[in-house]
Short mmCIF file of C-alpha atoms in Angstrom, two decimals:
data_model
loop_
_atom_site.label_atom_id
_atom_site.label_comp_id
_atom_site.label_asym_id
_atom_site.label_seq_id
_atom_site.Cartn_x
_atom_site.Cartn_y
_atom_site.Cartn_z
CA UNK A 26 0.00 0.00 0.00
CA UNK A 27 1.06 3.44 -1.04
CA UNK A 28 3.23 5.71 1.85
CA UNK A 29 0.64 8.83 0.46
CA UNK A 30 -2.33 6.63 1.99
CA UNK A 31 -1.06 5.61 5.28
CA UNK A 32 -2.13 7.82 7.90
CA UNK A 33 0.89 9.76 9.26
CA UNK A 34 1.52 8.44 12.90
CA UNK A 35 -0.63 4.93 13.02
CA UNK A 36 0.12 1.70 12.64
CA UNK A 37 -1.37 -0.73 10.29
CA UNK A 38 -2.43 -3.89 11.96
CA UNK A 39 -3.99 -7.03 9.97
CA UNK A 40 -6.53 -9.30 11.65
CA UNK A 41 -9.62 -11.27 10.98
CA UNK A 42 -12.44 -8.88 11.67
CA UNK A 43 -15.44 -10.80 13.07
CA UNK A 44 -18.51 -8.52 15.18
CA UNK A 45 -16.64 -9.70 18.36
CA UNK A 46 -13.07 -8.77 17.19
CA UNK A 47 -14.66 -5.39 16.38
CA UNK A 48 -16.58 -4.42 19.40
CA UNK A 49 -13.34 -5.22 21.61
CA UNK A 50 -10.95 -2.92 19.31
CA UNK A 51 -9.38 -0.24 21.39
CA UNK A 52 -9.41 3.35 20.30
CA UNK A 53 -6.20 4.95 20.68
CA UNK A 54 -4.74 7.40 23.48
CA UNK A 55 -4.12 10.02 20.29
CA UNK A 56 -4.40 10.12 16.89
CA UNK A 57 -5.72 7.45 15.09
CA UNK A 58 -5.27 3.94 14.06
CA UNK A 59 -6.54 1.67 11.10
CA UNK A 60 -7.30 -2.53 11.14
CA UNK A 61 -7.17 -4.42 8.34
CA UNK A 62 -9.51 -7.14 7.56
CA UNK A 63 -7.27 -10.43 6.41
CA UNK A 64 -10.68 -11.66 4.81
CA UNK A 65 -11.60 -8.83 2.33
CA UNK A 66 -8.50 -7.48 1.00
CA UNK A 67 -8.58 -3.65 1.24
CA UNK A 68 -10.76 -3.30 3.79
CA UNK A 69 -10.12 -1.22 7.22
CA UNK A 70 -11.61 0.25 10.62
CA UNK A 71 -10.45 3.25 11.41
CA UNK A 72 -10.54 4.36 15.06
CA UNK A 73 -9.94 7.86 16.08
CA UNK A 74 -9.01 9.15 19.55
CA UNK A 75 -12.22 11.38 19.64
CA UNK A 76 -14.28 7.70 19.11
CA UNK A 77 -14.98 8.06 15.47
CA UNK A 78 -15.05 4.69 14.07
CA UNK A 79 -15.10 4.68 10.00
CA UNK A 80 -14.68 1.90 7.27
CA UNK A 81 -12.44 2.49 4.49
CA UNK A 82 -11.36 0.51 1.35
CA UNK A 83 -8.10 1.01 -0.40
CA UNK A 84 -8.69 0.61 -4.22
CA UNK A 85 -6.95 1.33 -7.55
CA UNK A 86 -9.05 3.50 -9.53
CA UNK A 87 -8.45 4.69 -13.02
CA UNK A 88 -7.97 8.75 -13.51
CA UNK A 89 -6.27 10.59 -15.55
CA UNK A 90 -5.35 7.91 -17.95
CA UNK A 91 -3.38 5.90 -14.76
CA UNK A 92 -4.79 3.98 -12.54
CA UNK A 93 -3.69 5.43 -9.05
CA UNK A 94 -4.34 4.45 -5.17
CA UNK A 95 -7.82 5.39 -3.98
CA UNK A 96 -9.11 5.46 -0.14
CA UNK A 97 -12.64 5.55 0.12
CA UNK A 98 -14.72 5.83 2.81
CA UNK A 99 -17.60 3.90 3.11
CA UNK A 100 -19.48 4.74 6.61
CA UNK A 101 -19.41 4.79 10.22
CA UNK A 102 -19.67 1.96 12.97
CA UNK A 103 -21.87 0.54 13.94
CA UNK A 104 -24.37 2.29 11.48
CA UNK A 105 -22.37 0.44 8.51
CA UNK A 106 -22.27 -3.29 10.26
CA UNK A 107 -19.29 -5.28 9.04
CA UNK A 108 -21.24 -7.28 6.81
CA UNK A 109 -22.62 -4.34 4.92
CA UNK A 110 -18.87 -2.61 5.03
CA UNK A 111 -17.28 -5.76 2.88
CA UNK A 112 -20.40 -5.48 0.59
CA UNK A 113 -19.83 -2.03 -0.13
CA UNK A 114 -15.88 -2.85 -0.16
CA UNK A 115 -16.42 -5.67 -2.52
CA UNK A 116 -19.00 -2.51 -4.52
CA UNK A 117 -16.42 -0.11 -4.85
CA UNK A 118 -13.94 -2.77 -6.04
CA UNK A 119 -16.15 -3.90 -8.85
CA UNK A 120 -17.11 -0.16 -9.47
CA UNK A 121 -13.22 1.01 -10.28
CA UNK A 122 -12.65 -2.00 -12.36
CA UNK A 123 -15.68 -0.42 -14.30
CA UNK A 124 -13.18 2.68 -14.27
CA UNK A 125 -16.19 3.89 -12.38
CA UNK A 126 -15.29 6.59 -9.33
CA UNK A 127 -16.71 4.77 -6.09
CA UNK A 128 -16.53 7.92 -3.78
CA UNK A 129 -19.22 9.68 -6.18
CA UNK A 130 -21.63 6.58 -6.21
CA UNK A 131 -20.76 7.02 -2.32
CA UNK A 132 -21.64 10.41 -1.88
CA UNK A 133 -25.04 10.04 -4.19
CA UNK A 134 -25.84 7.20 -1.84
CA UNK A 135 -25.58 9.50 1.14
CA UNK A 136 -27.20 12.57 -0.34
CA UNK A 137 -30.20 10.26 -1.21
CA UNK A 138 -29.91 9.19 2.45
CA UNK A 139 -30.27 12.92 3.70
CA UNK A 140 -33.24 13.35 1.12
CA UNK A 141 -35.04 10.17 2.25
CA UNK A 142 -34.68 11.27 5.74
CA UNK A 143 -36.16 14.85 4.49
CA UNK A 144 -39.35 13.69 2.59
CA UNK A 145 -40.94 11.58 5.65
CA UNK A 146 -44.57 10.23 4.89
CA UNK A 147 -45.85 13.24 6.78
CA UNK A 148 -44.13 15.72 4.96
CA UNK A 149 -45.06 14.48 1.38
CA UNK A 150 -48.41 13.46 2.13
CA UNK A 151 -48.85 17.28 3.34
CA UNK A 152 -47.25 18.53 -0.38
CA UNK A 153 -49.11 15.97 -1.82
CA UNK A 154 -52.55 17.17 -0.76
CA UNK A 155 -51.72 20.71 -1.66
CA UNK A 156 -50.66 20.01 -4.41
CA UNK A 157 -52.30 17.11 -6.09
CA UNK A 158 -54.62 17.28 -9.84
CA UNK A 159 -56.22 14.66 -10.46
CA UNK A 160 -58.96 14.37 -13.74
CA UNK A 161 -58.47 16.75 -16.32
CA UNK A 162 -55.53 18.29 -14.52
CA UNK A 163 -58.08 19.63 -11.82
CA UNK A 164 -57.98 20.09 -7.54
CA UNK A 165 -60.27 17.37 -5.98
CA UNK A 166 -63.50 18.73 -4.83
CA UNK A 167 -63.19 20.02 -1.48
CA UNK A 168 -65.03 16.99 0.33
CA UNK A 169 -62.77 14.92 -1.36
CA UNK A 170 -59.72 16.45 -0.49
CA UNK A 171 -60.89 16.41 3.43
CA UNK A 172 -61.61 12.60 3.79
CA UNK A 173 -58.50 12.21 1.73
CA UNK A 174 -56.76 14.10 4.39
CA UNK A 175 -58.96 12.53 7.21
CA UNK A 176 -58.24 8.84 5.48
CA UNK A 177 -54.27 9.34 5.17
CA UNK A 178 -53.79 11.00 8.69
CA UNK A 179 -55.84 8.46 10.75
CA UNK A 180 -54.31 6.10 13.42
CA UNK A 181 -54.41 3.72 10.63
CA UNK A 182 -51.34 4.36 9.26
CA UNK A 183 -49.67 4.85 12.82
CA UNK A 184 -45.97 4.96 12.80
CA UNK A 185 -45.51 5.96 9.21
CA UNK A 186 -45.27 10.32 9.80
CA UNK A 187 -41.44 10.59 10.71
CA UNK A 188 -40.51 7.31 8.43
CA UNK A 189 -38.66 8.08 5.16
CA UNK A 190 -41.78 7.64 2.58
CA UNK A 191 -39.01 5.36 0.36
CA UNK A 192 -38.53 3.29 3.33
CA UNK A 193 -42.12 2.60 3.60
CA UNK A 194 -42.88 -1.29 1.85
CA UNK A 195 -45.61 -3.33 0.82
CA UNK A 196 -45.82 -5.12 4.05
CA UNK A 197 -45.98 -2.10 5.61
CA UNK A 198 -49.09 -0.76 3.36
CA UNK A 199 -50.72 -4.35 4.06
CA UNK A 200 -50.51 -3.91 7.90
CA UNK A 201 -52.43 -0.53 7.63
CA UNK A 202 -55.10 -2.00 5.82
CA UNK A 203 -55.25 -4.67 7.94
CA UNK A 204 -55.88 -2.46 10.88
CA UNK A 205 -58.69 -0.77 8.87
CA UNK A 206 -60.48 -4.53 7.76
CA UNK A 207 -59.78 -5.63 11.46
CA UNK A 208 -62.38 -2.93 13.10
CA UNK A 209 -64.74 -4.03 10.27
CA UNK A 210 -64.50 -0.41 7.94
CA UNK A 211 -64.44 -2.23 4.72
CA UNK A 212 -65.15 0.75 2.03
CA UNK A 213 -62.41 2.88 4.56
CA UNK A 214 -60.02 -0.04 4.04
CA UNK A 215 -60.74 0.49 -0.02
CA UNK A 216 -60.92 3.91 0.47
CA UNK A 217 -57.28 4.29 2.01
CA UNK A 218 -55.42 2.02 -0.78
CA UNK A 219 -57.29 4.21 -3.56
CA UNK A 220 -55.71 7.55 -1.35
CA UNK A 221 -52.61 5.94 -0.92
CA UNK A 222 -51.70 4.43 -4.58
CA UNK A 223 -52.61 8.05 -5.61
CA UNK A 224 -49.43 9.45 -2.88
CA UNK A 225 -47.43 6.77 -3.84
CA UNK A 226 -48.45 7.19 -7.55
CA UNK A 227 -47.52 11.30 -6.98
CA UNK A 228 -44.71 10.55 -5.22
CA UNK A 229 -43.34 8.22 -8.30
CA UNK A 230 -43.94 11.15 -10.92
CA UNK A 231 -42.35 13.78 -8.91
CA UNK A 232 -38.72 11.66 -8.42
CA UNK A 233 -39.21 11.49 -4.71
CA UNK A 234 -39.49 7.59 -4.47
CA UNK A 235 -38.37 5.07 -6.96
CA UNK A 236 -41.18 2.60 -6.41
CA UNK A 237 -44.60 2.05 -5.91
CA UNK A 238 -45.30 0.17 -2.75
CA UNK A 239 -49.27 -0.52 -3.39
CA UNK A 240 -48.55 -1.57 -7.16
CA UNK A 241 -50.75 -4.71 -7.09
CA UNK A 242 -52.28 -4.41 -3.85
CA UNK A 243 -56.28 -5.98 -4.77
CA UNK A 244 -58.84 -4.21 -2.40
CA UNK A 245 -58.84 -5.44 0.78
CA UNK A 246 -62.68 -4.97 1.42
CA UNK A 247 -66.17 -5.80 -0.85
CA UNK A 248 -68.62 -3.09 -0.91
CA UNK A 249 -71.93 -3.81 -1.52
CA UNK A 250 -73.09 -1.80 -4.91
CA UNK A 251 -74.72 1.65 -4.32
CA UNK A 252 -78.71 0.84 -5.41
CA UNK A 253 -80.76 1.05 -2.55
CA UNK A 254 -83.38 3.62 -3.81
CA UNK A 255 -86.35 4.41 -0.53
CA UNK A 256 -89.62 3.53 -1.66
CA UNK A 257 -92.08 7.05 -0.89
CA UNK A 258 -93.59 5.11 2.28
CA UNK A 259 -89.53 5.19 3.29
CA UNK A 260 -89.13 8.28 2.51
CA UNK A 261 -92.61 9.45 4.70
CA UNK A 262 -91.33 7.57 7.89
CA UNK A 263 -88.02 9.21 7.81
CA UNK A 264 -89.41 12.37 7.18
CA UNK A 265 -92.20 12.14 10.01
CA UNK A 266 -88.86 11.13 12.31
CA UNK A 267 -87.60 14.44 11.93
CA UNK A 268 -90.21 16.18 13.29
CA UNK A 269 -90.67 17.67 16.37
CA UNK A 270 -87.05 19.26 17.22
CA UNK A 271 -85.44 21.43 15.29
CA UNK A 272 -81.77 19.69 15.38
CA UNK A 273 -79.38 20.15 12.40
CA UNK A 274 -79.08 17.06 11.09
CA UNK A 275 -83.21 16.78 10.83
CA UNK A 276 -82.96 20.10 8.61
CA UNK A 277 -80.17 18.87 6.48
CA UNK A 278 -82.24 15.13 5.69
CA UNK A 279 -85.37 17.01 4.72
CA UNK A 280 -83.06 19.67 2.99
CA UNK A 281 -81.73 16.33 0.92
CA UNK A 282 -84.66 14.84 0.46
CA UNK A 283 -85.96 17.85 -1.54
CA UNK A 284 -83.24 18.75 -3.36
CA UNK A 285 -81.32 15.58 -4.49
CA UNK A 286 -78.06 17.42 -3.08
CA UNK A 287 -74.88 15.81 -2.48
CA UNK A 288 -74.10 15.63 1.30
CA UNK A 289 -71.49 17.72 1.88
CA UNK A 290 -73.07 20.33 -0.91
CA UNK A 291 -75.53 20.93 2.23
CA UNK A 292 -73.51 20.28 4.98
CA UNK A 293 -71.33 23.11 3.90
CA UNK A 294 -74.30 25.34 2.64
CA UNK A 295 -73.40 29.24 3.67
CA UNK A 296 -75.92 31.56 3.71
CA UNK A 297 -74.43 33.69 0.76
CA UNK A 298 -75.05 31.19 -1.46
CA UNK A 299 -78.57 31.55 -1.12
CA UNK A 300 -81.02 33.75 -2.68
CA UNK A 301 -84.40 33.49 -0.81
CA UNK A 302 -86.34 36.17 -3.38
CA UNK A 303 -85.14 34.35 -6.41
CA UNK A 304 -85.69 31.10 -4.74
CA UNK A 305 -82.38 29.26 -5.96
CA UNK A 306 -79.12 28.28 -4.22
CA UNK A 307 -75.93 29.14 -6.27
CA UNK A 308 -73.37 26.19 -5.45
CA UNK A 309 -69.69 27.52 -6.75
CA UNK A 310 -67.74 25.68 -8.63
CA UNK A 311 -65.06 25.03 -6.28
CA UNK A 312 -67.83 23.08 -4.27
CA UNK A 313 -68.93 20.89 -6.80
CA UNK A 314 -67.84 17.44 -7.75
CA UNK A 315 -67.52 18.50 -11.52
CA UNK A 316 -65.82 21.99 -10.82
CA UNK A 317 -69.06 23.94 -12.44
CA UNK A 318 -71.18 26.68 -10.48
CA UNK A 319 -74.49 24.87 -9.83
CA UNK A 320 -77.81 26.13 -9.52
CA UNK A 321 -80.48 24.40 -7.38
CA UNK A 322 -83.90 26.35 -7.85
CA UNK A 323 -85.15 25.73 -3.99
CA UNK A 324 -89.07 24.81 -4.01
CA UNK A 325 -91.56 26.22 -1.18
CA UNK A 326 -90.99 23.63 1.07
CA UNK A 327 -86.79 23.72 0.77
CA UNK A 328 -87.26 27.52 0.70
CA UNK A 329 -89.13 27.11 4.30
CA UNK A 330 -86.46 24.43 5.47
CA UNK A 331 -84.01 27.28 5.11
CA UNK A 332 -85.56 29.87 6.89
CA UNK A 333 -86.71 27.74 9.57
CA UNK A 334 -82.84 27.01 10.05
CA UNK A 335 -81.95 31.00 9.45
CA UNK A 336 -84.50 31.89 12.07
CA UNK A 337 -83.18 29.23 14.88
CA UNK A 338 -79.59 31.12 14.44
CA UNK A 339 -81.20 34.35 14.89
CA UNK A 340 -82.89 33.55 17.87
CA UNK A 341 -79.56 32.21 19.35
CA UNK A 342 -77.08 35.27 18.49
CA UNK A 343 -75.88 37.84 20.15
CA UNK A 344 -73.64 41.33 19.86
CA UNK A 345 -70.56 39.09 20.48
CA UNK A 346 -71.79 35.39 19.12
CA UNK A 347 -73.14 36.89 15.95
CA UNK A 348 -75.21 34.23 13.51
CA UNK A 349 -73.01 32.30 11.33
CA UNK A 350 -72.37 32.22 7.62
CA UNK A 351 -72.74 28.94 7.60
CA UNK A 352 -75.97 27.47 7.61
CA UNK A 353 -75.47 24.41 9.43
CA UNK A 354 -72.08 24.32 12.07
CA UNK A 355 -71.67 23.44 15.32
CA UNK A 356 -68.54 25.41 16.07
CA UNK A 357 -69.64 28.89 14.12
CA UNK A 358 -66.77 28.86 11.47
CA UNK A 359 -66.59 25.03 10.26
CA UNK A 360 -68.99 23.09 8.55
CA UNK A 361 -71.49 20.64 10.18
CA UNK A 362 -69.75 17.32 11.45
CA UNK A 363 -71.62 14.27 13.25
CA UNK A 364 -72.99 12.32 10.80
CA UNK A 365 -72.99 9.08 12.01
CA UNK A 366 -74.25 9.97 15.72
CA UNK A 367 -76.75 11.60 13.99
CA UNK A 368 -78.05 9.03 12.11
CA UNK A 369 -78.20 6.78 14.68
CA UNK A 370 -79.82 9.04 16.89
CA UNK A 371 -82.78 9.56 13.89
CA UNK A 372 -82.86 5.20 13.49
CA UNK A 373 -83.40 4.68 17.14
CA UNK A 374 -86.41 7.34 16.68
CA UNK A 375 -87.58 5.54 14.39
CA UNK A 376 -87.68 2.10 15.52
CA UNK A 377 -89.00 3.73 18.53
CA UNK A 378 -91.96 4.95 16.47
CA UNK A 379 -92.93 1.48 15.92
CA UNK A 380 -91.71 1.48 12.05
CA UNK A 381 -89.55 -1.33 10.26
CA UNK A 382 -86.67 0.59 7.78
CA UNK A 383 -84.20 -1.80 6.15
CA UNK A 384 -80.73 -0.23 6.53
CA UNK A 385 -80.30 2.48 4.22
CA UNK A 386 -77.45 5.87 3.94
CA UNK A 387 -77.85 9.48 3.54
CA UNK A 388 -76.30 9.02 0.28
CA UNK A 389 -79.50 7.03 -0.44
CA UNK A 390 -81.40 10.04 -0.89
CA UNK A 391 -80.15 11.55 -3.92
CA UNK A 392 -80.51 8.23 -5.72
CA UNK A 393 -84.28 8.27 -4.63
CA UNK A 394 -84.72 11.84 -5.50
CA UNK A 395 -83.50 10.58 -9.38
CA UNK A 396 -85.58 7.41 -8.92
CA UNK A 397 -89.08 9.04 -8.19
CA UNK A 398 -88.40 11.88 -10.53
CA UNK A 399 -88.48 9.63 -13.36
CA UNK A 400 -90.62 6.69 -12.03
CA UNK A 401 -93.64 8.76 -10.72
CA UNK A 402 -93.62 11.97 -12.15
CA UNK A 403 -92.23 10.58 -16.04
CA UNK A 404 -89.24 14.07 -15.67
CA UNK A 405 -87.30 13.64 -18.71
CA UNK A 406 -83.65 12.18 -18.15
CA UNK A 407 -81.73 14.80 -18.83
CA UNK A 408 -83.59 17.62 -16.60
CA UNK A 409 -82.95 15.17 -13.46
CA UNK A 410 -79.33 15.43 -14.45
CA UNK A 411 -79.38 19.29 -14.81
CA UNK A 412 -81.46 19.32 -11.78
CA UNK A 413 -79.19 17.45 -9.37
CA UNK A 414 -76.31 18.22 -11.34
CA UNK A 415 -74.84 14.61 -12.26
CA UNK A 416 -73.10 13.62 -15.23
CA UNK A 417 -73.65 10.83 -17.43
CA UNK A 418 -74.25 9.53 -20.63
CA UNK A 419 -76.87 12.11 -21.52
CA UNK A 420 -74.87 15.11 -20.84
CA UNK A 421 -72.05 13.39 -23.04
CA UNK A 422 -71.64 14.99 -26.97
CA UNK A 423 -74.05 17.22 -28.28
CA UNK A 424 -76.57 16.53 -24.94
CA UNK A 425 -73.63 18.08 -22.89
CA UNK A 426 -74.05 21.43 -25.03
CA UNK A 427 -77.86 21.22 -25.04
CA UNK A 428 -77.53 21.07 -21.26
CA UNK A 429 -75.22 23.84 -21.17
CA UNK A 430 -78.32 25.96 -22.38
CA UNK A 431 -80.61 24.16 -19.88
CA UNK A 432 -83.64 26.87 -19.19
CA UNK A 433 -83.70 27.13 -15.02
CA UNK A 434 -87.43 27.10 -14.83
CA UNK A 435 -87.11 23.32 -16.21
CA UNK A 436 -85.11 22.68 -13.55
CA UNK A 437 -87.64 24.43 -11.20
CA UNK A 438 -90.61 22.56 -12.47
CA UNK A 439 -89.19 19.49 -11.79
CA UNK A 440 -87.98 20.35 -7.96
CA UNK A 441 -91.17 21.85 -7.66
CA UNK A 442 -92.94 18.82 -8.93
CA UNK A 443 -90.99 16.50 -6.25
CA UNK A 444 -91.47 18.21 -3.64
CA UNK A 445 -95.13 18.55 -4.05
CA UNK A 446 -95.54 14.62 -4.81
CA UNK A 447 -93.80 14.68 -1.25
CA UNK A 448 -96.14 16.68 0.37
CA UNK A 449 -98.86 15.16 -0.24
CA UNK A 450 -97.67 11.95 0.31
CA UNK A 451 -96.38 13.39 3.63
CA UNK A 452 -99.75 14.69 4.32
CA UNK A 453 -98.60 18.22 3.69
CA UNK A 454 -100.50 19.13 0.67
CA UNK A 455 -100.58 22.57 -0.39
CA UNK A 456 -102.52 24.35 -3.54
CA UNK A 457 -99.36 25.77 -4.14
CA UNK A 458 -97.61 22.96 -4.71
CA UNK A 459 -100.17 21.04 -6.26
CA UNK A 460 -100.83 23.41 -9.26
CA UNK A 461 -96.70 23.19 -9.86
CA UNK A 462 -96.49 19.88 -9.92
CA UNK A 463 -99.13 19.37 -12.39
CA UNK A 464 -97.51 21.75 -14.46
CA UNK A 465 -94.18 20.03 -14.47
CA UNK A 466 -95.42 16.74 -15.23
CA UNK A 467 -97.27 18.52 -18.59
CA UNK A 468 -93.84 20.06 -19.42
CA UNK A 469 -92.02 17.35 -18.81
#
């Protein structure tokens, strides 16, 4: 070995180095001293008087048209174990006979070590939400992107926040879903691989990980299909449940029920969006699930719904607790929460009315608004769509420009129509509602 690499002052020792002949090695008084490993030729521990313990490799490495001595350092002890140092000795060998320069691959190892260590699940999963598009180059609808950022920051996925995303595996992603399946939330358990192939996915495209950990990962959960549409005599008994008191959640099923509305598009109703003269409620684009301002023309009874909620905020503000924008919240500034203790607060009054309900969702709603619209009251396809606002086939081509053009009172009629086929099947007939329903069905 070359004088130039020898460090001035040590001596150069040979031995077998085994994990038991290492741990007893003796650092020196000063300076430093280097062991050589008789098994991988090259090899060496370095101990410093400070307690710095480093692996090196002596190599020959090819530059400037000669091939010249090389020390390289390949890590510290015990972070580098020995097994791992003669690997990466053995590495660097086979890299300079390449006429390869080992110290770069070295130092690109270690910067991608400091970059793993940077982009920890927690920290991409935050740029990820901020700054994930998904169809048509477009920001998830704002419901979305909360139960994507409820979904990916639940105790599900425990453990993973300060991990290095790349260091996160398969096995890893299979545990979290296991915890989901294990408490029986079988859609949440689909719900979270969807979410999480779409970070992983992200993280792919932007260079921060080199692999997909969920790439073949089948859903872990079956979910029954979406069809359950409530017959009217459903529809009557959950209606005739929320009677009586005035809570939120009673407001916001009757508020669905008459509109066809997406859940969250009337949890997180504000009161600017609504125009009580005109009768319609303006939904903004940034609201919607397709990213287009919506209008929902609000029939009498929907119209009354509202102000019945308007006038229970009134009642209950003061000079410093002034009412809130938002039309249904229970801290004054976010939207309504409490779903599911809601709904099983409004079954139990309902079994305790006497009345059998098969198990059925909010969600159900809309698809029973849609149902009866065309079923009883023969509304033409396409003004259900432009009424509730969904896409599909119809509004696909030349019906998606005719649609465009939609005339509001279309859309009006056939609210109006609903909600009067509800009222009187809810007992709550009114000549008002009567005469527009019959003259929805004509135009329809």
């Amino acid at each position: 070995m070359g004088r130039g690499n020898r460090p001035e002052g040590s001596t150069m020792p040979t031995i077998k180095l085994t994990d038991a002949a290492v741990k007893r090695l003796k650092r020196p008084a000063t300076g430093r001293i280097e062991y050589w490993d008789s098994h991988t030729k090259g090899l060496g521990l370095r101990l410093s008087a400070s307690g710095v313990q480093s692996w090196v490799v002596i190599i020959r490495s090819l530059r400037a048209g000669a091939w010249k001595q090389q020390r390289v350092t390949l890590g510290s002890y015990p972070a580098l174990t020995l097994a791992d140092a003669r690997q990466k000795a053995d590495d660097a060998k086979a890299a300079a006979k390449r006429g390869d320069d080992p110290a770069e691959a070295i130092k690109a190892e270690r910067k991608q070590l400091v970059d793993d260590s940077r982009n920890t699940f927690a920290v991409v999963r935050a740029e990820f939400l901020e700054k994930y598009r998904g169809r048509q180059n477009r920001r998830p609808a704002t419901s979305t992107l909360e139960e994507m950022t409820r979904i990916l920051s639940s105790d599900d996925f425990a453990g993973w926040d300060d991990n290095p995303i790349a260091k996160i595996g398969r096995r890893d992603v299979l545990d979290a879903l296991d915890r989901f399946m294990g408490r029986g939330a079988e859609r949440q358990a689909n719900k979270a691989l969807a979410y999480s192939k779409l970070l992983f996915g992200w993280a792919v495209n932007r260079g921060i990980i080199e692999a997909d950990p969920t790439t073949g990962i089948k859903k872990p959960g079956g979910e029954r299909s979406r069809d359950r549409v409530l017959s009217l005599d459903e529809l009557r008994i959950i209606w005739q449940a929320t009677e009586g008191e005035r809570t939120q959640l009673n407001a916001i099923v009757r508020l669905l029920m008459m509109t066809g509305a997406r859940l969250r598009e009337v949890a997180e109703l504000r009161w600017s969006e609504v125009d009580t003269d005109a009768g319609v409620w303006t939904l903004p684009a940034a609201r919607v699930k397709n990213h287009r301002d919506h209008i929902i023309p609000l029939s009498p009874p929907a119209l009354a719904i509202l102000e019945a909620r308007k006038a229970t905020q009134k009642a209950i503000a003061t000079k410093a607790k002034p009412a809130p924008a938002l039309a249904f919240t229970n801290t004054g500034t976010s939207p309504f929460s409490g779903f599911s203790r809601g709904k099983t607060l409004l079954d139990a009054r309902i079994a305790k009315a006497g009345t059998e309900l098969a198990p059925w969702r909010l969600h159900d709603l809309r698809r029973s608004v849609a149902t009866h619209m065309a079923e009883h009251l023969r509304i033409a396809p396409h003004v259900i769509e432009a009424a509730l606002n969904h896409v599909s086939g119809t509004k696909a081509g030349v019906a998606g420009v005719y649609n465009k053009a939609l005339h509001l009172d279309e859309r009006r009629d056939a609210l109006n129509a609903w909600a009067a086929l509800l009222m009187r099947e809810f007992g709550e007939q009114s000549a008002d509602t009567n005469v527009v329903a019959l003259r929805a069905v004509a135009n329809g």
